[in-house]
Amino acid sequence: MTHTSQRVHGSSVELAGHGILILGPSGAGKSSLARDLVVLGARLIADDQTILVGQGTTVTMTRPPSLPQGIELRGIGVVACPMVDTAPLGVVVDLSQREPDRIPPQQEYAVLDRKFPLIYGAGLDGLAQSLYLYVNHGRLPI
């Protein structure tokens, strides 16, 4: 079976068996959101860069071998934290955009010709806690 892959500027964590890919420009808060999710029980896959590998309908996230096994905390340095080698991508968070709607329509993000739920996270208060609830309990239809 053919594998496709790409390297993206983004952090990634695994929470409850679901991978969360955190995208955004430098300084947008990718590592901070990953840290906050790890504090809530997630496990880090990769900080700042993630390799995405597509096979069938699944996209798997993994850490580039050149990156340290830890997370960069501004003002402290790279620290150890709970980690996992891979996880299937479940949701994408874009920290470069703000969600204008209080209850937004479901958005999608294309990764390696596959679509995943997308959350615009710039400026959202309590984003890590909201993602924890979303990943563990899902979104209700309205």
PDB file of C-alpha atoms in Angstrom:
ATOM      1  CA  MET A   1       0.000   0.000   0.000  1.00  0.00           C
ATOM      2  CA  THR A   2       1.272   3.496  -0.843  1.00  0.00           C
ATOM      3  CA  HIS A   3       2.206   5.883   1.954  1.00  0.00           C
ATOM      4  CA  THR A   4       2.197   9.651   1.536  1.00  0.00           C
ATOM      5  CA  SER A   5       3.823  11.959   4.018  1.00  0.00           C
ATOM      6  CA  GLN A   6       4.571  15.582   4.760  1.00  0.00           C
ATOM      7  CA  ARG A   7       6.295  17.555   7.492  1.00  0.00           C
ATOM      8  CA  VAL A   8       4.329  20.466   8.971  1.00  0.00           C
ATOM      9  CA  HIS A   9       5.159  23.357  11.288  1.00  0.00           C
ATOM     10  CA  GLY A  10       2.927  22.217  14.129  1.00  0.00           C
ATOM     11  CA  SER A  11       2.870  20.553  17.515  1.00  0.00           C
ATOM     12  CA  SER A  12       0.931  17.363  18.153  1.00  0.00           C
ATOM     13  CA  VAL A  13      -0.475  15.485  21.123  1.00  0.00           C
ATOM     14  CA  GLU A  14      -2.515  12.362  21.748  1.00  0.00           C
ATOM     15  CA  LEU A  15      -5.536  12.554  24.020  1.00  0.00           C
ATOM     16  CA  ALA A  16      -7.873   9.616  24.665  1.00  0.00           C
ATOM     17  CA  GLY A  17      -6.587   7.847  21.549  1.00  0.00           C
ATOM     18  CA  HIS A  18      -7.128  10.872  19.300  1.00  0.00           C
ATOM     19  CA  GLY A  19      -4.377  12.973  17.805  1.00  0.00           C
ATOM     20  CA  ILE A  20      -4.595  16.757  17.936  1.00  0.00           C
ATOM     21  CA  LEU A  21      -2.497  18.686  15.413  1.00  0.00           C
ATOM     22  CA  ILE A  22      -1.824  22.286  16.495  1.00  0.00           C
ATOM     23  CA  LEU A  23      -0.933  24.649  13.662  1.00  0.00           C
ATOM     24  CA  GLY A  24       0.042  28.306  13.669  1.00  0.00           C
ATOM     25  CA  PRO A  25       2.900  30.715  13.037  1.00  0.00           C
ATOM     26  CA  SER A  26       5.859  31.094  15.390  1.00  0.00           C
ATOM     27  CA  GLY A  27       4.718  32.617  18.679  1.00  0.00           C
ATOM     28  CA  ALA A  28       1.044  31.675  18.180  1.00  0.00           C
ATOM     29  CA  GLY A  29       1.030  29.384  21.224  1.00  0.00           C
ATOM     30  CA  LYS A  30       1.439  25.886  19.752  1.00  0.00           C
ATOM     31  CA  SER A  31       3.766  24.708  22.514  1.00  0.00           C
ATOM     32  CA  SER A  32       1.692  26.445  25.199  1.00  0.00           C
ATOM     33  CA  LEU A  33      -1.478  24.694  24.049  1.00  0.00           C
ATOM     34  CA  ALA A  34       0.358  21.357  23.834  1.00  0.00           C
ATOM     35  CA  ARG A  35       1.686  21.944  27.384  1.00  0.00           C
ATOM     36  CA  ASP A  36      -1.799  22.747  28.681  1.00  0.00           C
ATOM     37  CA  LEU A  37      -3.187  19.583  27.073  1.00  0.00           C
ATOM     38  CA  VAL A  38      -0.371  17.476  28.569  1.00  0.00           C
ATOM     39  CA  VAL A  39      -1.229  18.883  32.007  1.00  0.00           C
ATOM     40  CA  LEU A  40      -4.798  17.637  31.379  1.00  0.00           C
ATOM     41  CA  GLY A  41      -3.549  14.122  30.574  1.00  0.00           C
ATOM     42  CA  ALA A  42      -2.524  14.244  26.908  1.00  0.00           C
ATOM     43  CA  ARG A  43       0.799  12.840  25.734  1.00  0.00           C
ATOM     44  CA  LEU A  44       3.119  14.826  23.497  1.00  0.00           C
ATOM     45  CA  ILE A  45       3.954  13.446  20.074  1.00  0.00           C
ATOM     46  CA  ALA A  46       6.016  16.329  18.702  1.00  0.00           C
ATOM     47  CA  ASP A  47       6.721  19.950  19.553  1.00  0.00           C
ATOM     48  CA  ASP A  48       6.852  22.519  16.735  1.00  0.00           C
ATOM     49  CA  GLN A  49       7.218  20.055  13.836  1.00  0.00           C
ATOM     50  CA  THR A  50       5.208  16.949  13.063  1.00  0.00           C
ATOM     51  CA  ILE A  51       5.465  14.324  10.351  1.00  0.00           C
ATOM     52  CA  LEU A  52       2.116  13.260   8.906  1.00  0.00           C
ATOM     53  CA  VAL A  53       1.897   9.854   7.216  1.00  0.00           C
ATOM     54  CA  GLY A  54      -1.183   8.885   5.240  1.00  0.00           C
ATOM     55  CA  GLN A  55      -2.236   5.309   4.628  1.00  0.00           C
ATOM     56  CA  GLY A  56      -5.756   4.392   3.576  1.00  0.00           C
ATOM     57  CA  THR A  57      -8.168   6.722   5.335  1.00  0.00           C
ATOM     58  CA  THR A  58      -5.827   7.327   8.281  1.00  0.00           C
ATOM     59  CA  VAL A  59      -3.208  10.009   8.851  1.00  0.00           C
ATOM     60  CA  THR A  60      -0.704   9.161  11.578  1.00  0.00           C
ATOM     61  CA  MET A  61       1.354  11.802  13.371  1.00  0.00           C
ATOM     62  CA  THR A  62       4.929  11.223  14.525  1.00  0.00           C
ATOM     63  CA  ARG A  63       7.957  13.197  15.763  1.00  0.00           C
ATOM     64  CA  PRO A  64      10.797  13.986  13.372  1.00  0.00           C
ATOM     65  CA  PRO A  65      13.900  12.130  14.651  1.00  0.00           C
ATOM     66  CA  SER A  66      15.887  15.380  14.719  1.00  0.00           C
ATOM     67  CA  LEU A  67      13.680  16.897  17.438  1.00  0.00           C
ATOM     68  CA  PRO A  68      14.371  16.460  21.154  1.00  0.00           C
ATOM     69  CA  GLN A  69      12.080  14.191  23.173  1.00  0.00           C
ATOM     70  CA  GLY A  70      10.369  16.910  25.163  1.00  0.00           C
ATOM     71  CA  ILE A  71       8.580  20.207  24.927  1.00  0.00           C
ATOM     72  CA  GLU A  72      10.055  23.686  24.715  1.00  0.00           C
ATOM     73  CA  LEU A  73       8.732  25.922  27.455  1.00  0.00           C
ATOM     74  CA  ARG A  74       9.491  29.574  26.850  1.00  0.00           C
ATOM     75  CA  GLY A  75      11.752  30.963  29.557  1.00  0.00           C
ATOM     76  CA  ILE A  76      12.579  27.485  30.910  1.00  0.00           C
ATOM     77  CA  GLY A  77      13.966  25.358  28.063  1.00  0.00           C
ATOM     78  CA  VAL A  78      13.172  21.872  26.768  1.00  0.00           C
ATOM     79  CA  VAL A  79      11.615  19.705  29.474  1.00  0.00           C
ATOM     80  CA  ALA A  80      10.581  16.071  29.643  1.00  0.00           C
ATOM     81  CA  CYS A  81       6.880  15.220  29.618  1.00  0.00           C
ATOM     82  CA  PRO A  82       4.632  12.223  28.925  1.00  0.00           C
ATOM     83  CA  MET A  83       5.140  11.207  25.283  1.00  0.00           C
ATOM     84  CA  VAL A  84       3.878   8.722  22.726  1.00  0.00           C
ATOM     85  CA  ASP A  85       5.505   7.824  19.397  1.00  0.00           C
ATOM     86  CA  THR A  86       2.446   8.070  17.134  1.00  0.00           C
ATOM     87  CA  ALA A  87      -1.282   8.718  17.100  1.00  0.00           C
ATOM     88  CA  PRO A  88      -3.965   8.881  14.422  1.00  0.00           C
ATOM     89  CA  LEU A  89      -4.938  12.432  13.538  1.00  0.00           C
ATOM     90  CA  GLY A  90      -8.391  13.275  14.879  1.00  0.00           C
ATOM     91  CA  VAL A  91      -8.706  17.080  14.914  1.00  0.00           C
ATOM     92  CA  VAL A  92      -6.752  20.094  13.675  1.00  0.00           C
ATOM     93  CA  VAL A  93      -6.480  23.324  15.674  1.00  0.00           C
ATOM     94  CA  ASP A  94      -5.472  26.469  13.758  1.00  0.00           C
ATOM     95  CA  LEU A  95      -4.069  29.137  16.085  1.00  0.00           C
ATOM     96  CA  SER A  96      -3.614  31.634  13.265  1.00  0.00           C
ATOM     97  CA  GLN A  97      -7.334  32.347  12.953  1.00  0.00           C
ATOM     98  CA  ARG A  98     -10.046  33.484  15.327  1.00  0.00           C
ATOM     99  CA  GLU A  99     -13.484  31.848  15.209  1.00  0.00           C
ATOM    100  CA  PRO A 100     -16.026  34.627  14.572  1.00  0.00           C
ATOM    101  CA  ASP A 101     -19.116  32.588  15.508  1.00  0.00           C
ATOM    102  CA  ARG A 102     -20.160  31.703  19.037  1.00  0.00           C
ATOM    103  CA  ILE A 103     -21.434  28.335  17.809  1.00  0.00           C
ATOM    104  CA  PRO A 104     -19.585  27.782  14.534  1.00  0.00           C
ATOM    105  CA  PRO A 105     -20.520  25.395  11.764  1.00  0.00           C
ATOM    106  CA  GLN A 106     -18.353  22.305  11.632  1.00  0.00           C
ATOM    107  CA  GLN A 107     -15.203  23.160   9.684  1.00  0.00           C
ATOM    108  CA  GLU A 108     -12.859  20.762   7.904  1.00  0.00           C
ATOM    109  CA  TYR A 109      -9.129  20.795   7.194  1.00  0.00           C
ATOM    110  CA  ALA A 110      -7.577  18.759   4.374  1.00  0.00           C
ATOM    111  CA  VAL A 111      -4.454  16.773   5.228  1.00  0.00           C
ATOM    112  CA  LEU A 112      -2.922  14.481   2.609  1.00  0.00           C
ATOM    113  CA  ASP A 113      -6.239  14.431   0.693  1.00  0.00           C
ATOM    114  CA  ARG A 114      -8.210  13.461   3.810  1.00  0.00           C
ATOM    115  CA  LYS A 115     -10.519  15.753   5.795  1.00  0.00           C
ATOM    116  CA  PHE A 116     -10.488  16.289   9.542  1.00  0.00           C
ATOM    117  CA  PRO A 117     -12.482  18.492  11.933  1.00  0.00           C
ATOM    118  CA  LEU A 118     -10.983  21.980  12.231  1.00  0.00           C
ATOM    119  CA  ILE A 119     -11.149  24.387  15.152  1.00  0.00           C
ATOM    120  CA  TYR A 120     -10.027  28.006  14.807  1.00  0.00           C
ATOM    121  CA  GLY A 121      -8.394  28.586  18.179  1.00  0.00           C
ATOM    122  CA  ALA A 122      -6.768  32.031  18.183  1.00  0.00           C
ATOM    123  CA  GLY A 123      -7.832  33.954  21.275  1.00  0.00           C
ATOM    124  CA  LEU A 124     -10.174  31.280  22.657  1.00  0.00           C
ATOM    125  CA  ASP A 125     -10.160  31.333  26.448  1.00  0.00           C
ATOM    126  CA  GLY A 126      -9.779  27.898  28.032  1.00  0.00           C
ATOM    127  CA  LEU A 127      -8.962  26.249  24.687  1.00  0.00           C
ATOM    128  CA  ALA A 128      -7.149  23.266  26.233  1.00  0.00           C
ATOM    129  CA  GLN A 129     -10.090  22.498  28.521  1.00  0.00           C
ATOM    130  CA  SER A 130     -12.536  22.900  25.622  1.00  0.00           C
ATOM    131  CA  LEU A 131     -10.483  20.514  23.477  1.00  0.00           C
ATOM    132  CA  TYR A 132     -10.359  18.031  26.357  1.00  0.00           C
ATOM    133  CA  LEU A 133     -14.173  17.975  26.501  1.00  0.00           C
ATOM    134  CA  TYR A 134     -14.541  17.890  22.699  1.00  0.00           C
ATOM    135  CA  VAL A 135     -12.116  14.982  22.210  1.00  0.00           C
ATOM    136  CA  ASN A 136     -13.447  12.960  25.144  1.00  0.00           C
ATOM    137  CA  HIS A 137     -17.168  13.596  24.678  1.00  0.00           C
ATOM    138  CA  GLY A 138     -17.767  14.890  21.133  1.00  0.00           C
ATOM    139  CA  ARG A 139     -19.801  17.741  19.711  1.00  0.00           C
ATOM    140  CA  LEU A 140     -23.573  17.618  19.958  1.00  0.00           C
ATOM    141  CA  PRO A 141     -25.682  18.226  16.849  1.00  0.00           C
ATOM    142  CA  ILE A 142     -27.721  21.402  17.027  1.00  0.00           C
TER     143      ILE A 142
END
